[in-house]
XYZ file of C-alpha atoms in Angstrom:
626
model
C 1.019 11.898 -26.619
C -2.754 11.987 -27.790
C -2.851 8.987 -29.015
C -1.503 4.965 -28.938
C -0.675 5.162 -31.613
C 1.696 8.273 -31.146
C 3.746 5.830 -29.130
C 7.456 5.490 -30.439
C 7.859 1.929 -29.788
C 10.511 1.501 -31.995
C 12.608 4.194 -31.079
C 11.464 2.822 -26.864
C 12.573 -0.464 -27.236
C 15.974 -0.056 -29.012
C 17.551 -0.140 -25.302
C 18.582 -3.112 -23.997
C 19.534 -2.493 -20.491
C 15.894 -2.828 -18.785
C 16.278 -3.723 -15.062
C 15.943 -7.187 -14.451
C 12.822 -8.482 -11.728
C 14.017 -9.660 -8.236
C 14.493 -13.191 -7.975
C 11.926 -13.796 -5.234
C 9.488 -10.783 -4.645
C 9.378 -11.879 -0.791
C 12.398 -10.892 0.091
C 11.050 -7.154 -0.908
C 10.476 -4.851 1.745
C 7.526 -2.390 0.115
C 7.235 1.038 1.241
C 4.107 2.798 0.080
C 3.975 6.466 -0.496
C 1.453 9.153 -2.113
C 2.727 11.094 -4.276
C 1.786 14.362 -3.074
C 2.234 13.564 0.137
C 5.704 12.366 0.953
C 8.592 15.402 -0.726
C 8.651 18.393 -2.330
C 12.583 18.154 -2.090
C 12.647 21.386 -0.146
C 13.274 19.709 3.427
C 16.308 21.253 5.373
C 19.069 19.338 6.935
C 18.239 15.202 5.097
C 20.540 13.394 4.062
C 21.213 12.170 0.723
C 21.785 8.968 -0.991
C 25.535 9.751 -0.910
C 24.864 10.563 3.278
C 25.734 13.998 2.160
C 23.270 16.694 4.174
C 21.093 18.984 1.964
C 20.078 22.325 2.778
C 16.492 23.441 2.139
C 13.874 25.895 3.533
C 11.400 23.344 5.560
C 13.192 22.394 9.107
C 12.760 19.212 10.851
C 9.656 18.223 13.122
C 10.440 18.795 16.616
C 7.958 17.752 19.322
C 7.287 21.210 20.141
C 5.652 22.071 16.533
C 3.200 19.181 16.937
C 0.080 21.180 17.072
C 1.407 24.183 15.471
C -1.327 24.413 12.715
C -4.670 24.422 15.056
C -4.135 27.013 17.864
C -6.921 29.053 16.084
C -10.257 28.115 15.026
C -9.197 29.479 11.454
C -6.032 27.797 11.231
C -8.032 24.633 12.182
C -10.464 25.082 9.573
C -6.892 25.856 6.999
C -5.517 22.905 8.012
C -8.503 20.696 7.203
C -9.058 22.267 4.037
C -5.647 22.225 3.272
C -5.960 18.135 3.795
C -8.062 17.689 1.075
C -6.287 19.276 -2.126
C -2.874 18.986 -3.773
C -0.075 20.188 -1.464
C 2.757 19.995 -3.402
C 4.586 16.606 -3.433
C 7.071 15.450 -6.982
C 8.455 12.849 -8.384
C 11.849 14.718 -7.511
C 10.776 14.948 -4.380
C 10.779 11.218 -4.334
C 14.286 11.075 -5.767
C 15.561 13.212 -3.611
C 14.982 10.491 -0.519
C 16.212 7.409 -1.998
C 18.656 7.210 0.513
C 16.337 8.357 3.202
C 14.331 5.131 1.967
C 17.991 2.834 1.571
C 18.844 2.875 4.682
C 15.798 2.296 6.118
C 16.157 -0.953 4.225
C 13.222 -0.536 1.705
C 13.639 -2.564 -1.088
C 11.101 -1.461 -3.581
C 8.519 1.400 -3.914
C 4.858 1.584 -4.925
C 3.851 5.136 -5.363
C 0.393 6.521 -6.191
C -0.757 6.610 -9.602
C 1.241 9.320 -11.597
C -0.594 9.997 -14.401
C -2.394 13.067 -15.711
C -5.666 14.366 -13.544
C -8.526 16.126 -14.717
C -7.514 20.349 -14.634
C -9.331 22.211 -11.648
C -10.315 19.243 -9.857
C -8.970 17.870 -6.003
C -7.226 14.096 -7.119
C -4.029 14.435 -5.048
C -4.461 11.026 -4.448
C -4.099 10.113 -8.556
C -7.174 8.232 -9.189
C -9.075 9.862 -11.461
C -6.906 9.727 -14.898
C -7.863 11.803 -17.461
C -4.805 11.014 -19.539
C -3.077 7.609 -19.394
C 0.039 8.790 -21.975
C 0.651 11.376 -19.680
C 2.705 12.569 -15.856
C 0.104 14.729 -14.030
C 2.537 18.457 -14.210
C 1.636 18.702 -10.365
C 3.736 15.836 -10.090
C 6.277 16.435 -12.086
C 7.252 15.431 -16.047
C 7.381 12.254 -17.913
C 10.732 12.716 -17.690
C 10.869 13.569 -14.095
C 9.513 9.646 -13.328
C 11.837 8.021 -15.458
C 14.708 9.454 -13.597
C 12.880 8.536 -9.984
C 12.679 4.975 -11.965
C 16.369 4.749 -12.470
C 17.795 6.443 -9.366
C 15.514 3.771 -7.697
C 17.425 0.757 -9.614
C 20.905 2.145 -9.275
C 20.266 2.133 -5.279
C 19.216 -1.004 -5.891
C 15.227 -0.275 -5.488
C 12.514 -1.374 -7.218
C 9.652 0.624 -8.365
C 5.849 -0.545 -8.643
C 3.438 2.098 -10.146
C -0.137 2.479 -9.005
C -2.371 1.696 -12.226
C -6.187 1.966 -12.590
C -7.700 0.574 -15.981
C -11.511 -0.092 -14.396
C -12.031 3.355 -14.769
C -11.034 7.490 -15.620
C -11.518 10.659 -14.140
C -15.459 12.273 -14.155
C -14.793 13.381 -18.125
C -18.201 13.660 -19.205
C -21.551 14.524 -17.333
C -24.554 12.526 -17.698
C -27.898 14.009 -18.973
C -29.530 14.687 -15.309
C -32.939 16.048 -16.488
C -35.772 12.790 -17.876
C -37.870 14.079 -20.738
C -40.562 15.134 -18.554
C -37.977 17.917 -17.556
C -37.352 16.531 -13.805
C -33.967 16.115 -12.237
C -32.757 13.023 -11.341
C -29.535 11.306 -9.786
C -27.880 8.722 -12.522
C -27.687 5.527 -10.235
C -26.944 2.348 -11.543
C -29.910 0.360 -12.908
C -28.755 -1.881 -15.619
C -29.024 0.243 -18.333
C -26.626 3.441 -19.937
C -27.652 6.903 -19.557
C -27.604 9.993 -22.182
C -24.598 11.518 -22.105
C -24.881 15.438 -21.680
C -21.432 16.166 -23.417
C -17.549 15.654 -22.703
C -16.253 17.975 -19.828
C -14.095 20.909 -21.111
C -11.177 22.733 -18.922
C -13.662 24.242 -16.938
C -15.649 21.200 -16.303
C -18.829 22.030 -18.508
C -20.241 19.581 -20.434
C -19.848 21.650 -23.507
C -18.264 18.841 -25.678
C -20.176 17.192 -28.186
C -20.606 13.131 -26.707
C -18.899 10.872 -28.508
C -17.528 13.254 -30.970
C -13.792 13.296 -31.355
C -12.255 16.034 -29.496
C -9.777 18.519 -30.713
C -6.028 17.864 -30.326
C -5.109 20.895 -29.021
C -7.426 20.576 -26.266
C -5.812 18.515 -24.253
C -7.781 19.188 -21.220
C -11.018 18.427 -22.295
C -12.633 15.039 -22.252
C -10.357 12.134 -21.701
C -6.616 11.208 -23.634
C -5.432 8.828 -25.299
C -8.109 9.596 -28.248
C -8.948 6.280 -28.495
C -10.855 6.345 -25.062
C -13.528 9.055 -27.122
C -15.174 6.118 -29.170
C -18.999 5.780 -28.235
C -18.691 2.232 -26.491
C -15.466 3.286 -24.483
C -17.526 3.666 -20.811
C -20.211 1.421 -19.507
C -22.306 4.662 -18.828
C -24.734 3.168 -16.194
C -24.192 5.465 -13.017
C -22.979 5.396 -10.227
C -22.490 1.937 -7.960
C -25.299 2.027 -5.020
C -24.825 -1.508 -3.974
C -20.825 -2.029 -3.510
C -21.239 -5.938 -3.605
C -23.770 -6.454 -5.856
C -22.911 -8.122 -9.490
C -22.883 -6.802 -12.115
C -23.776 -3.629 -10.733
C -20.089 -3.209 -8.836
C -18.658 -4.431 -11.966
C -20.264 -1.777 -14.438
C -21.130 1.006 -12.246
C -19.085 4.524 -11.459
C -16.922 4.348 -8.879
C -17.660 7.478 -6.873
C -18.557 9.256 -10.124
C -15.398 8.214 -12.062
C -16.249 6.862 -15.130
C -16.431 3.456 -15.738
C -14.516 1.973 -18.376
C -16.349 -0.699 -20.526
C -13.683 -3.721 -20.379
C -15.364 -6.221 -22.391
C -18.289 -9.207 -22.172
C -18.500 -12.463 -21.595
C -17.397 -15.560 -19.377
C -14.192 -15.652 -17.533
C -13.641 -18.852 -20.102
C -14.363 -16.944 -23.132
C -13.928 -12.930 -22.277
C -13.825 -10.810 -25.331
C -11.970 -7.592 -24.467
C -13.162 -4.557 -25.414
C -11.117 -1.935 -27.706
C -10.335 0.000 -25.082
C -9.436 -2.683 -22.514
C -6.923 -2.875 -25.104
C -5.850 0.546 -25.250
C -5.614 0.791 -21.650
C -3.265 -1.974 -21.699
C -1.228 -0.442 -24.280
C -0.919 2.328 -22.490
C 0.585 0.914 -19.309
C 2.700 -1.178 -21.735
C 4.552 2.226 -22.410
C 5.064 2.925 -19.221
C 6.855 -0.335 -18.317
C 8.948 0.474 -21.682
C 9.392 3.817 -21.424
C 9.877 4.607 -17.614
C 11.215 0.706 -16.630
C 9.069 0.407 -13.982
C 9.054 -3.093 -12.257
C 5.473 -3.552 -10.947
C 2.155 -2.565 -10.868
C -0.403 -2.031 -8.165
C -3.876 -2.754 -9.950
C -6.508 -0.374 -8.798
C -10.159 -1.325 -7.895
C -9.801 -5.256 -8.934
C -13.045 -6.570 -7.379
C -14.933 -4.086 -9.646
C -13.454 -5.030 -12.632
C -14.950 -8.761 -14.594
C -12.166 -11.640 -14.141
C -12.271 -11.759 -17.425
C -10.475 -8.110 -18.134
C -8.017 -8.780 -15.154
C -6.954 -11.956 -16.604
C -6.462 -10.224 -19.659
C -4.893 -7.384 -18.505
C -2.460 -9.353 -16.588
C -1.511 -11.626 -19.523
C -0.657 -8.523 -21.573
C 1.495 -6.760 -18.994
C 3.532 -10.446 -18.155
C 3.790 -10.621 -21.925
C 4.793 -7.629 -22.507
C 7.256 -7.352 -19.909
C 8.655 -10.721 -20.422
C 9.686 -8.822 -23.852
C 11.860 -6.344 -22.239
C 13.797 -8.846 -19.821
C 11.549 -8.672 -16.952
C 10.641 -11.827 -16.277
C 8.971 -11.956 -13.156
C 7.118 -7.853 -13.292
C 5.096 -7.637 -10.288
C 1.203 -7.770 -10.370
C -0.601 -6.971 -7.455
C -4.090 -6.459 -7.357
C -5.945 -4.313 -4.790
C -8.783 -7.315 -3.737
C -10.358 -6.036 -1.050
C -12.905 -8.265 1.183
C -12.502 -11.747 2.779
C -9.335 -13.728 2.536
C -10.815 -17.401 0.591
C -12.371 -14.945 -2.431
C -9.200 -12.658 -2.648
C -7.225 -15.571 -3.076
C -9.399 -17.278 -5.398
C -9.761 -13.846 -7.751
C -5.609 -13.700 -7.586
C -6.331 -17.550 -8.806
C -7.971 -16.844 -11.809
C -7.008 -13.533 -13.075
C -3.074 -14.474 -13.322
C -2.459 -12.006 -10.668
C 0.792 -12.560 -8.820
C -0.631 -11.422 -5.145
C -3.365 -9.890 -3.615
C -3.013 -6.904 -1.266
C -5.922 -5.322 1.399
C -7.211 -8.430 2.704
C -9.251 -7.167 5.601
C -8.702 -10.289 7.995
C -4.879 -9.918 7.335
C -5.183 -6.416 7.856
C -7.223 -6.166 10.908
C -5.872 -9.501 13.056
C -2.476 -8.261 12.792
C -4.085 -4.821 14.194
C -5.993 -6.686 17.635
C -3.219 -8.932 17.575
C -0.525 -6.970 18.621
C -2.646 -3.952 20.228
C -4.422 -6.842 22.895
C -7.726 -6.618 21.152
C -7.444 -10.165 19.255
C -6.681 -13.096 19.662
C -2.893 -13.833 17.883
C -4.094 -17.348 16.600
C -6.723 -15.927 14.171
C -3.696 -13.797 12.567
C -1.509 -16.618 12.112
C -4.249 -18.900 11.431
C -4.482 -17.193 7.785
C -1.451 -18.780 6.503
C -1.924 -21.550 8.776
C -4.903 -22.868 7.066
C -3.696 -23.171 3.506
C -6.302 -25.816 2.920
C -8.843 -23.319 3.044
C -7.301 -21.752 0.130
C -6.689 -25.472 -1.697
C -2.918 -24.412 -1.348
C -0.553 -27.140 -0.574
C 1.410 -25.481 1.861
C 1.001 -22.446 4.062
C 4.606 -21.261 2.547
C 2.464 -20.475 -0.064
C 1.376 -17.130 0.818
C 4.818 -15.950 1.598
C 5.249 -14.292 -1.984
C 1.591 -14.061 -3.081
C 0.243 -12.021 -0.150
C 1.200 -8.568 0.313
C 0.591 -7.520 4.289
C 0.100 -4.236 5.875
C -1.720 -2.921 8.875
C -1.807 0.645 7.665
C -3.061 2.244 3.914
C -4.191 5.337 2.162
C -7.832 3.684 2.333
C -8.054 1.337 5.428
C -11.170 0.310 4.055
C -11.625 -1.991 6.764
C -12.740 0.794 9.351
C -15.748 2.983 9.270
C -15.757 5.256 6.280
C -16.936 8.049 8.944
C -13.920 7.134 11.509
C -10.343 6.052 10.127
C -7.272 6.508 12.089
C -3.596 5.468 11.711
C -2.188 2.392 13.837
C -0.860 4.791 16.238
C -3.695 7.129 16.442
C -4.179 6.126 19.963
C -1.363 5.634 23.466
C -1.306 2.122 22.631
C -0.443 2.454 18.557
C 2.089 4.860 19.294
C 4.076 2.608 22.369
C 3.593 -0.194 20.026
C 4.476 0.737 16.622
C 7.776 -0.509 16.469
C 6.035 -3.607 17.157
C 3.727 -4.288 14.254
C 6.215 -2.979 12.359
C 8.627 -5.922 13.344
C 5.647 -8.217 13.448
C 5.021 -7.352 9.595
C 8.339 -7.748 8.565
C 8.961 -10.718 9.932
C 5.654 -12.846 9.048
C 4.742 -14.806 5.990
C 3.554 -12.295 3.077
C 5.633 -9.271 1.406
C 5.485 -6.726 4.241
C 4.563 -3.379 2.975
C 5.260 -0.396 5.142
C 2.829 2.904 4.471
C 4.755 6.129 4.466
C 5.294 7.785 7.914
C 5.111 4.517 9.975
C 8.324 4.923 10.441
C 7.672 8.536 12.440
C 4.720 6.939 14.151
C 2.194 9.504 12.209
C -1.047 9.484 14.264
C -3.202 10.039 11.450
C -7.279 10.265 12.830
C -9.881 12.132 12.068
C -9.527 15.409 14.741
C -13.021 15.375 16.435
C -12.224 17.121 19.578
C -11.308 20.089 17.322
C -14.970 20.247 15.937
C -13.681 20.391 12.342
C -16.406 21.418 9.571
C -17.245 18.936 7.245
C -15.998 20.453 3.407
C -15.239 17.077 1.715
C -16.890 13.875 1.256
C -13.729 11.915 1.470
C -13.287 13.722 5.169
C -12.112 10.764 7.154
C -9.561 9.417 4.374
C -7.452 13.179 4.269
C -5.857 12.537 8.340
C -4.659 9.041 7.244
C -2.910 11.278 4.594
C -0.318 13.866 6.459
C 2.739 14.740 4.385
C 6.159 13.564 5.051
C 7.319 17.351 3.940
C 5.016 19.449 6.141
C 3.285 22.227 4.184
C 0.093 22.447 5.291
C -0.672 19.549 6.187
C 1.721 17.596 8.092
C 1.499 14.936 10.958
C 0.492 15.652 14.636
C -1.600 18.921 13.993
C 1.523 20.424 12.170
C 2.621 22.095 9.327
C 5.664 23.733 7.394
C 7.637 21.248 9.503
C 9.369 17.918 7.904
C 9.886 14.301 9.549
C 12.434 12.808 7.385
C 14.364 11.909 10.641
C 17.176 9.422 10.476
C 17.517 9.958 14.126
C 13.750 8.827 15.140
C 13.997 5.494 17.408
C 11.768 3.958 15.575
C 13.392 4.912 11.962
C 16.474 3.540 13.835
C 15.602 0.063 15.320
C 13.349 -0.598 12.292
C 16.187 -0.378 9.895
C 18.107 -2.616 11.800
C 15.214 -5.127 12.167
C 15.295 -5.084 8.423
C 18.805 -5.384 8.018
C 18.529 -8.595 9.949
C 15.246 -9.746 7.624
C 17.533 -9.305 4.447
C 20.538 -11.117 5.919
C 18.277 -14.482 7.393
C 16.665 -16.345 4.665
C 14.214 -17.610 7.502
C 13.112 -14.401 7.571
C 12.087 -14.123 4.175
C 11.026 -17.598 2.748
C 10.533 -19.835 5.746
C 7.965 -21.962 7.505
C 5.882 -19.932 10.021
C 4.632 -21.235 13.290
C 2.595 -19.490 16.386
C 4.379 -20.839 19.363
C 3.319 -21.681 23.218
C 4.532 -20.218 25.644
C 5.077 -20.454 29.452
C 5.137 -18.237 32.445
C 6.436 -21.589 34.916
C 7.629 -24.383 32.133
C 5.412 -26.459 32.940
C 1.832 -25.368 31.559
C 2.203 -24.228 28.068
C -0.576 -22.068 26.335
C -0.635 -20.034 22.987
C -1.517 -16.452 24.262
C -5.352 -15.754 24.349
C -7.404 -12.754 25.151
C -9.958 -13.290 28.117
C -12.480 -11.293 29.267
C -13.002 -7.295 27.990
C -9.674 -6.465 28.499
C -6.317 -5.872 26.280
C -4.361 -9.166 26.393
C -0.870 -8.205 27.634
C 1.556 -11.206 26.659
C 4.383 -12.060 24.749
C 3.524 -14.015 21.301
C 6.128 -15.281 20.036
C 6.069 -17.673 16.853
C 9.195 -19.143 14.420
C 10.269 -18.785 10.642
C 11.655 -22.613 9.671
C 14.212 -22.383 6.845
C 15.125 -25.926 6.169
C 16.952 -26.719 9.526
C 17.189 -24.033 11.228
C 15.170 -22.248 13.265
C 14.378 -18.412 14.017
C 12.878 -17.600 16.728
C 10.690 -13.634 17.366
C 8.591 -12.327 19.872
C 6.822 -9.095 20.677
C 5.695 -8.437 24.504
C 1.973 -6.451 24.303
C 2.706 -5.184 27.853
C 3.168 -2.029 27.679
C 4.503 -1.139 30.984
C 6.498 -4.536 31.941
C 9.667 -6.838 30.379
C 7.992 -9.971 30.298
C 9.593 -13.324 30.800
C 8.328 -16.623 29.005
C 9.656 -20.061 27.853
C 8.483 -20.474 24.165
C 8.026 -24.055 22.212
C 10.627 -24.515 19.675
C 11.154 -27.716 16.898
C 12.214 -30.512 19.265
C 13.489 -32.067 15.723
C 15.842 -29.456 15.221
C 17.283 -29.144 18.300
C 18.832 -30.320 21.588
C 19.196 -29.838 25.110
C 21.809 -27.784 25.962
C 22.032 -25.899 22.411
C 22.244 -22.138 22.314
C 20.135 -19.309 21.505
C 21.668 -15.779 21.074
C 19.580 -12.421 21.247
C 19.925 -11.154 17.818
C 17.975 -8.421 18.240
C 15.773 -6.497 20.924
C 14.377 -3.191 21.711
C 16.494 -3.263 24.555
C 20.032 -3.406 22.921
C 21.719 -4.664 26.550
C 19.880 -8.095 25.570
C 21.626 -8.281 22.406
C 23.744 -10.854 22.389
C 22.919 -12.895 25.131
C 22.432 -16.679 25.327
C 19.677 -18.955 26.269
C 19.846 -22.729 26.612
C 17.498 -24.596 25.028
C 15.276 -27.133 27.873
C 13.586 -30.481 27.975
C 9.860 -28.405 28.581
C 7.286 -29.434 26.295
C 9.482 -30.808 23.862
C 12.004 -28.838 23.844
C 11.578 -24.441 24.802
C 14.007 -21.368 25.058
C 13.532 -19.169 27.763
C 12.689 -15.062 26.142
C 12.579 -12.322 27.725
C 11.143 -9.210 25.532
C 11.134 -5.492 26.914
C 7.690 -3.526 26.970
C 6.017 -2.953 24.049
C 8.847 -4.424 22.384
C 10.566 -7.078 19.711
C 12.858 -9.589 19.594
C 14.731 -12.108 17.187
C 16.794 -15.321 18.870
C 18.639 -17.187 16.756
C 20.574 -20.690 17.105
């Protein structure tokens, strides 16, 4: 479709049987994936969501391929390169691991944004749309995602689709030469630049600017035809200053074209035409594909204004169709108090890539932090004007790895377990993330322990500017550009420990509604049961300690721990509700890494308060319940 008004909305929403929202979104387990990254459905030896094995051509990782794909200084260099294009990834791909993703105990999806590219250029990642009607045919067909869509619901997944609406792919190319005849670089400065001409297939401005383009040229310019009107892009350059106002707000993002939104006040925003397109346009995709959710691109460059009203179309919209709670999460990067209070005012339903969240969870399980300041953040709900830290539990979305990690350097980004530590402790902050306030959301490969960094003991040669982001981005499905130096191996790998005891940490999270929805507490803890301390880091060292904190559901009381230690089982009496409890009453081991502890009982004591005593393997996770 060229066109909104080419949609069939009619004919779309004659069905009746739209899947219905979840009726809490944190009970959701997300799992994040990139498109091109995770399947091309040709993996060897996976199982299906019937359990059923499937034979392909790509064989499982084994530890011996890991480095496979740089024992030459020109497979090095093909590796790299091979990092920073399209490698191969589908929508059927996708469907093809459902049950990979099932039994993991995922619960709902966000994938990468779907829709159609710009011909010739690198956006694996999906961010550069140069038609919003439209599947990108790397990926796959329109069809193609509507099938991913249901074979998600009838496992009983949910599906949230990475959108972007603040702006498209680089369709048109500025006029670079002032009338004096002298180059210059288009940065923002307030005011719109000359427009040299729409890009056609090839790139080249040759396009007449704004001039309609021709229908059959479907690679030219930008789709649906609406987005060719004069006053459809800002047209001011590129952003220079990334937290400067209005400039962030009207500028290109990395050269992608901004999208003019609309003016005015957040209490009286007009929204522009094309806002209104745009909206449109993601309205068909809830109606035609049944999607359950979107991820909103890019929110802190966009004016409150156009979220709000982007949000209040979609909720409307979707409320139409029978889903009544359609999941809007905005990508709000920066410090917790403003996320929250953008999420406030735009009608968002949670905010995802809050740095603090992102990076206390990090030093708090690694030993670089101190575990207060991580549980602080829901702690503090006043800060926030929230009237309970419960609060954040479904309007928070928390992960400690991304396809971004803006948080780190833009010259130096690394996966979680990029170093010893990560990699001992990734079971760890996965447990830690699943069972803390927030909707946990798991980024694809965590589950493998992917090592992602940027390879700088292999001397690599700098091709792209986006160098550091392509190692945080290995594929699932090996090609030529897999985890641990690899390639043309997969890792969907049921049998992986961590795969394993993850799963049945989430099993656990899905049956225990503490888990989910309750209270949250950091507790103290005790090496003699006498002093009692909440677990600090002192001095220049890692802080090697148990921290252990509870999830209150009503009455009851559940009780998990994770032991930083990486070398030692670590024993420790932890505070527990003295309201809830008595002396004498039991404890079971529900769950640890060390499955002999499973099972057993601890009594709970008259020490400060009341206390159980734990004991937590190295580098491991527990759950106690009563």
């Amino acid at each position: 479709m060229l066109s909104i008004k080419d949609i069939p909305w009619a004919q779309l929403l004659q069905q009746n049987n739209y899947h219905p929202s979840p009726a809490d979104w944190s009970d959701q387990v997300i799992y994040f994936l990139m498109i091109d990254r995770f399947s091309d459905g040709q993996e060897d030896g996976y199982h299906d969501v019937a359990g059923q094995i499937v034979q392909g051509t790509t064989q499982l990782f084994s530890p011996a391929d890991a480095g496979n794909a740089v024992r030459s200084q020109a497979a090095i260099q093909d590796w790299q390169s091979a990092g920073a294009t399209w490698l191969g990834g589908t929508l059927k791909g996708i469907t093809s691991k459902i049950g990979y993703l099932k039994r993991m105990g995922v619960t709902a999806l966000w994938i990468s944004p779907v829709l159609r590219q710009r011909k010739g250029m690198d956006d694996y990642h999906g961010y550069g749309t140069q038609n919003f009607l439209e599947v990108d045919p790397h990926f796959g067909t329109d069809q193609d995602f509507k099938d991913l869509v249901a074979s998600a619901h009838n496992a009983g997944l949910y599906v949230i689709l990475d959108v972007i609406l603040n702006h498209s792919a680089d369709v048109f190319q500025y006029n670079t030469v002032d009338t004096n005849g002298n180059f210059y670089t288009p940065g923002w400065s307030g005011a719109a630049y000359p427009v040299l001409g729409w890009r056609d297939p090839n790139g080249v401005p040759t396009l007449p600017f704004p001039a309609p383009v021709n229908r059959a040229d479907t690679d030219s310019a930008v789709w649906p035809e609406e987005l060719q009107a004069a006053d459809a892009f800002t047209r001011k350059g590129n952003i220079a200053n990334w937290d400067a106002r209005p400039e962030t707000t009207e500028g290109d993002f990395a050269g992608l074209k901004d999208i003019h939104q609309g003016t005015g006040p957040l209490s009286d925003y007009q929204p522009s035409e094309t806002l209104r397109t745009v909206a449109e346009a993601y309205q068909y995709w809830i109606a035609y594909a049944d999607v359950d959710g979107f991820r909103v691109d890019t929110v802190k460059h966009m004016d409150l204004g156009a979220t709000r009203f982007f949000t209040s179309a979609i909720h409307e919209f979707a409320q139409t169709v029978g889903k009544d709670s359609f999941f809007l999460v905005g990508e709000i990067t920066g410090p917790r108090g403003e996320a929250i209070r953008t999420r406030d005012e735009t009608g968002l339903d949670a905010a995802l890539g809050l740095r603090d969240v992102q990076q206390y969870m990090v030093d708090a399980v690694k030993g670089w932090g101190n575990p207060a300041d991580y549980f602080e953040i829901f702690r503090n709900s006043a800060e926030v004007n929230k009237p309970s830290h419960t609060w954040f539990r479904s309007h928070v979305v928390t992960a400690f790895d991304d396809h971004d990690l803006v948080r780190l350097d833009k010259e130096w980004k690394a996966r979680f377990a990029a170093d010893q530590d990560g990699r001992e402790l990734e079971l760890a902050i996965l447990a830690m993330n699943a069972t803390t306030l927030g909707i946990p959301c798991i980024y694809y490969g965590s589950e493998q322990r992917f090592d992602g960094k940027f390879p700088s003991d292999l001397n690599p040669t700098p091709d792209k500017e986006d160098r550091p982001d392509r190692y945080i981005r290995e594929t699932m499905f090996g090609a030529g550009f897999g985890s641990f130096r690899s390639r043309d191996r997969h890792f969907f790998d049921e049998r992986a420990a961590t795969y394993i005891e993850f799963a049945k940490i989430l099993a656990i999270r899905k049956s225990d509604l503490a888990l989910r929805r309750g209270r949250q507490y950091l507790r103290s803890i005790s090496d003699d049961g006498s002093s009692f301390w909440y677990p600090n880091r002192i001095g220049e060292g890692r802080m090697t300690s148990i921290v252990a904190w509870s999830r209150i559901m009503s009455n009851r009381e559940v009780v998990c721990a994770i032991n930083t230690d990486l070398t030692a089982t670590r024993t420790a009496w932890v505070t527990i509700d003295a309201r809830l409890h008595t002396v004498g009453a039991k404890f079971k081991c529900t769950y640890s890494t060390d499955p002999t502890h499973v099972g057993s009982p601890t009594s709970v004591e008259g020490r400060n308060g009341l206390a159980i005593s734990v004991s937590v393997p190295p580098a491991g996770f527990i759950i106690m319940t009563p």
